[in-house]
XYZ file of C-alpha atoms in Angstrom:
355
model
C -24.689 -82.732 64.735
C -26.070 -79.782 63.148
C -25.897 -76.144 64.785
C -28.812 -74.909 65.899
C -29.688 -72.310 68.319
C -33.348 -72.885 69.251
C -35.467 -71.100 72.100
C -38.351 -73.693 72.912
C -39.931 -72.590 75.917
C -38.445 -74.090 79.264
C -40.132 -75.054 82.237
C -39.275 -71.890 83.867
C -37.729 -68.989 82.971
C -35.507 -65.951 84.267
C -36.923 -62.619 83.208
C -34.278 -60.899 81.055
C -34.702 -57.251 79.653
C -35.096 -57.164 75.842
C -31.073 -57.686 74.196
C -30.280 -54.660 71.995
C -28.247 -57.554 69.650
C -27.941 -61.372 68.933
C -24.267 -62.530 69.278
C -22.969 -64.741 67.021
C -20.431 -67.085 67.247
C -18.196 -68.751 64.828
C -16.166 -72.634 65.913
C -13.273 -72.948 64.331
C -13.078 -76.872 65.126
C -9.579 -78.211 64.005
C -8.806 -81.367 63.413
C -8.775 -83.878 66.056
C -10.557 -81.016 68.526
C -11.728 -81.709 72.110
C -15.522 -82.661 71.793
C -15.460 -81.951 75.569
C -14.349 -78.570 75.603
C -16.345 -77.892 72.439
C -19.615 -78.774 74.595
C -18.889 -77.165 77.165
C -18.640 -73.869 75.178
C -22.002 -74.322 72.978
C -23.763 -76.029 75.393
C -24.214 -72.859 77.897
C -25.499 -70.559 75.036
C -28.037 -72.967 73.987
C -29.118 -73.687 77.535
C -29.392 -69.543 77.896
C -31.496 -69.484 74.812
C -34.119 -71.782 76.074
C -33.737 -69.807 79.935
C -34.677 -66.847 78.455
C -36.994 -67.925 75.915
C -34.966 -65.625 73.777
C -32.500 -66.489 70.378
C -29.801 -64.400 72.382
C -27.594 -66.363 70.444
C -27.106 -67.862 67.890
C -23.501 -69.967 66.283
C -21.873 -71.194 62.875
C -19.724 -74.536 63.118
C -16.387 -74.462 60.230
C -13.643 -75.588 59.259
C -10.934 -75.852 57.301
C -12.196 -76.708 54.373
C -15.668 -77.191 55.117
C -16.042 -80.790 55.403
C -16.985 -82.719 58.284
C -14.439 -82.683 61.473
C -13.640 -85.369 63.698
C -12.778 -84.660 67.133
C -10.216 -86.590 69.069
C -12.260 -89.499 70.236
C -13.205 -90.083 66.629
C -16.789 -88.546 66.323
C -18.138 -86.976 63.100
C -19.149 -83.507 63.694
C -20.691 -82.162 60.563
C -20.156 -78.185 59.656
C -21.651 -75.322 57.922
C -18.964 -73.816 55.545
C -15.125 -73.256 55.698
C -12.895 -70.588 56.453
C -15.979 -67.425 55.245
C -15.889 -64.078 55.680
C -18.187 -63.493 59.062
C -19.053 -60.511 60.766
C -17.058 -57.960 62.395
C -18.968 -57.572 65.834
C -18.657 -62.339 65.300
C -16.548 -64.156 67.747
C -14.491 -66.720 66.671
C -13.893 -69.960 69.106
C -10.974 -72.009 67.703
C -11.514 -75.747 69.600
C -8.457 -77.068 69.732
C -7.214 -81.157 70.444
C -4.128 -83.610 69.849
C -1.646 -82.916 67.437
C -2.514 -78.844 67.717
C 0.278 -78.294 65.818
C -0.388 -79.976 62.878
C -3.725 -78.608 62.754
C -2.702 -74.937 63.414
C -2.574 -74.818 59.198
C -1.255 -72.085 56.907
C -4.534 -71.592 56.133
C -6.199 -71.859 59.665
C -3.227 -68.848 60.889
C -3.631 -67.017 57.825
C -7.757 -66.339 57.918
C -7.229 -65.839 62.182
C -4.643 -62.743 61.083
C -7.543 -61.579 59.100
C -10.240 -62.189 61.422
C -7.682 -59.922 63.472
C -7.086 -56.875 61.157
C -11.047 -56.560 61.683
C -11.033 -55.924 65.031
C -12.723 -59.269 66.356
C -12.770 -61.669 69.934
C -11.215 -64.472 69.002
C -11.013 -67.271 71.590
C -9.239 -70.569 71.889
C -10.193 -73.824 73.753
C -8.357 -76.382 74.871
C -4.580 -76.408 72.936
C -6.009 -74.021 70.550
C -4.223 -71.001 72.189
C -1.220 -72.193 70.381
C -2.868 -72.175 67.430
C -3.855 -68.201 67.945
C 0.038 -67.902 69.353
C 1.426 -69.429 66.074
C -0.698 -66.014 64.639
C 0.858 -64.212 66.256
C -2.171 -63.150 68.398
C -0.861 -63.344 72.023
C 1.345 -61.313 71.895
C 2.179 -59.222 74.772
C -1.280 -60.759 75.898
C -2.316 -63.596 79.009
C -3.464 -66.693 78.500
C -3.743 -70.065 79.255
C -3.038 -73.366 77.973
C -4.313 -77.289 78.474
C -1.754 -77.909 81.692
C -0.217 -81.024 80.032
C 0.689 -78.026 77.112
C 1.849 -75.607 78.731
C 5.389 -76.994 78.796
C 5.917 -76.526 75.110
C 3.852 -73.576 75.120
C 6.725 -71.765 76.954
C 9.120 -73.058 75.260
C 8.021 -71.766 71.604
C 6.042 -68.644 72.419
C 7.755 -66.748 75.232
C 5.952 -63.017 74.199
C 2.912 -64.744 75.827
C 2.077 -64.051 79.567
C 0.846 -67.670 79.750
C -1.145 -68.464 83.143
C -2.087 -71.521 84.815
C -5.736 -70.380 84.930
C -8.700 -72.376 83.864
C -9.337 -69.700 81.552
C -8.419 -65.867 80.993
C -10.172 -62.640 79.403
C -7.609 -60.074 77.968
C -9.399 -57.743 75.785
C -10.126 -59.292 72.585
C -8.470 -62.303 72.744
C -10.320 -65.037 75.237
C -8.854 -68.583 76.041
C -9.570 -71.787 77.994
C -7.439 -74.792 79.103
C -9.867 -77.742 78.206
C -12.176 -79.469 79.479
C -15.078 -77.821 81.862
C -13.129 -74.941 81.518
C -15.434 -73.914 78.488
C -18.396 -73.705 80.435
C -16.638 -71.310 83.351
C -15.640 -69.039 80.175
C -18.763 -68.648 78.705
C -20.649 -68.392 81.960
C -18.368 -65.468 82.448
C -19.354 -64.262 78.869
C -23.167 -64.784 79.762
C -23.180 -62.869 83.362
C -21.069 -59.995 81.140
C -24.443 -59.605 78.588
C -27.615 -60.859 80.724
C -26.561 -60.580 84.424
C -25.125 -63.160 87.228
C -29.286 -64.334 86.797
C -28.925 -66.175 83.828
C -25.381 -67.120 83.903
C -26.737 -68.691 87.333
C -29.473 -70.921 85.891
C -27.815 -72.331 83.310
C -25.149 -72.945 85.729
C -28.257 -74.327 87.739
C -29.330 -76.191 84.320
C -26.295 -78.090 83.864
C -25.570 -79.284 87.682
C -22.942 -77.387 87.695
C -22.885 -75.874 90.926
C -19.357 -74.258 91.483
C -18.362 -71.836 88.902
C -14.669 -71.034 88.810
C -12.883 -67.464 88.100
C -10.101 -66.472 85.949
C -8.060 -66.845 89.720
C -8.851 -70.430 89.132
C -5.998 -72.392 88.386
C -6.142 -75.755 86.524
C -4.723 -78.764 87.875
C -5.214 -80.347 91.688
C -3.501 -79.364 94.784
C -0.611 -81.159 94.842
C -1.386 -82.690 98.316
C -4.773 -83.994 96.398
C -2.361 -84.927 92.550
C 0.251 -87.346 95.643
C -2.470 -88.074 97.968
C -0.635 -87.377 100.689
C -1.278 -83.558 103.056
C 1.504 -83.345 104.158
C 2.903 -79.705 103.889
C 7.051 -79.882 104.146
C 6.793 -82.817 101.022
C 4.417 -80.380 99.331
C 7.000 -77.527 99.637
C 9.461 -79.264 98.456
C 7.404 -80.972 94.997
C 6.230 -78.099 94.528
C 9.852 -76.386 94.721
C 11.179 -79.467 92.186
C 8.575 -78.858 89.313
C 9.726 -74.954 89.787
C 13.353 -76.171 89.041
C 13.179 -78.594 86.577
C 16.301 -76.741 84.424
C 18.205 -76.171 86.985
C 17.568 -78.553 89.595
C 18.138 -78.758 93.465
C 20.304 -81.059 95.079
C 18.691 -83.339 97.608
C 20.769 -81.926 100.348
C 19.219 -77.918 99.636
C 15.744 -79.387 99.111
C 15.857 -81.018 102.715
C 17.399 -77.968 103.885
C 14.742 -75.023 102.904
C 12.133 -76.875 104.710
C 14.113 -77.727 107.515
C 14.846 -80.900 106.935
C 18.112 -83.741 107.963
C 18.611 -85.199 104.057
C 18.026 -88.508 105.804
C 14.906 -87.498 106.961
C 13.444 -85.973 103.218
C 15.035 -89.405 102.132
C 12.707 -91.222 104.936
C 9.632 -89.510 103.814
C 9.465 -89.584 100.687
C 9.994 -93.359 100.951
C 6.927 -93.583 103.144
C 4.808 -91.961 101.291
C 5.581 -92.258 97.905
C 7.599 -95.087 98.159
C 10.731 -93.763 95.837
C 14.078 -91.633 96.959
C 13.460 -88.192 96.286
C 15.885 -88.496 93.375
C 13.911 -90.986 91.597
C 10.694 -88.626 91.941
C 12.738 -85.533 90.741
C 13.939 -87.753 88.077
C 11.041 -88.817 86.926
C 9.862 -85.333 86.397
C 11.962 -84.376 84.334
C 11.655 -86.683 82.244
C 7.606 -86.302 81.817
C 8.891 -82.967 81.464
C 11.357 -84.191 78.413
C 8.588 -86.163 77.160
C 6.842 -83.211 76.675
C 8.985 -81.158 74.797
C 9.530 -83.780 72.632
C 5.743 -84.794 71.496
C 5.005 -81.309 71.727
C 7.833 -78.481 70.002
C 10.967 -79.246 67.743
C 13.680 -78.666 70.055
C 16.549 -80.469 69.980
C 17.414 -84.028 71.737
C 19.852 -81.861 73.002
C 18.138 -78.403 74.237
C 15.806 -80.489 75.404
C 18.250 -82.028 77.785
C 18.804 -78.573 78.995
C 15.324 -77.694 78.976
C 15.074 -80.497 82.386
C 18.033 -80.433 83.760
C 20.756 -82.558 81.958
C 24.017 -81.621 81.159
C 24.980 -84.695 79.396
C 23.249 -85.587 76.056
C 23.825 -89.458 76.243
C 23.053 -89.300 80.084
C 19.563 -88.411 78.744
C 19.261 -90.461 77.095
C 19.990 -93.146 79.219
C 17.748 -92.129 82.173
C 15.238 -91.538 79.708
C 15.307 -95.251 77.938
C 15.561 -96.925 81.331
C 12.703 -94.681 82.201
C 10.250 -94.787 78.405
C 11.781 -97.754 77.442
C 12.962 -96.295 74.079
C 15.735 -92.533 73.453
C 14.065 -89.475 73.018
C 15.622 -89.739 69.186
C 12.681 -92.616 68.558
C 10.439 -90.996 70.359
C 10.785 -88.197 67.676
C 10.817 -91.608 65.011
C 14.744 -90.280 64.387
C 17.776 -91.900 65.245
C 20.826 -90.019 66.709
C 24.203 -91.638 68.112
C 22.326 -92.730 71.529
C 20.485 -95.622 69.888
C 24.024 -96.952 68.548
C 25.483 -97.248 72.440
C 23.911 -99.780 75.195
C 21.239 -99.869 76.918
C 21.846 -99.197 80.583
C 19.726 -102.110 83.112
C 16.489 -100.338 84.227
C 16.554 -98.925 87.696
C 17.541 -100.417 90.603
C 16.023 -100.169 94.560
C 13.770 -97.214 92.421
C 17.057 -95.266 92.447
C 17.538 -93.853 89.021
C 20.886 -92.762 87.219
C 21.732 -89.776 89.433
C 22.559 -86.567 87.215
C 21.134 -83.702 90.038
C 24.589 -81.683 89.369
């Protein structure tokens, strides 16, 4: 795949005034970048050229060493250059994906800092907000990142105002959460540059019928995610998700929504086939797994961040859920590995650690 900015004649065009200038985008493809978020950003630019009959946008693809970039699905993308000098008015878009910490090398971070000192617009797609933050580009800025990487980001970069939006534009810093969120970000840029008519025409070509704004959030609503529309159940789950580090007891959760503990138990059993304690434990362990995989936090600190007062109990719960200990998940070993594993959960109940 070689970059191009063709302006071939479309079947129908949107009348546009002569642009004051072309905009040049520089896409930095990190190792194992997510192809979907990259394609969702570059295709609207191509279509904008086609629909306007003008070359409104140009782009260059770069990688750290100028060699072909490999995305997370194994596809290889040819690039035009390495980390070369570009113009001050160029828009640099970092495309992240899997294992973004390893891909955020010193060479990449130093190059981004150099670009930043020129005052250029810099954006990050999918997990690339991590790269931008590691380079110091998101201090006291609003930003977003793919929801799966949110926990690790918050632990490492507390000076960034991380939102749950599909994309964020904060001055000359742009971030998009990944997937199709790149479309929404780029359509907003096109609308700002050349008007909503052209942006809508591009969306129409993409068969993209609902353009989202920076006020839209990434994840499906809780009722949609769990497949159940029950207001009080949704409120309890939302409270659980907000209180991972300091878990709330089932009795207090029930009281907050005007139910008895027994009624809450029946509600979870009926709709989710598990107890409130087990569901809560699964949320906490999922958060812990994300932190183990995405951060350098010690196992003890991960345990504390997920509401476990005892590292050994954390290890036992983790082993029961995932079949391995937190240390082995990291590829290291600790005292926990020398302790016998507890049997699997009985009747759907995890070891209880809600205090």
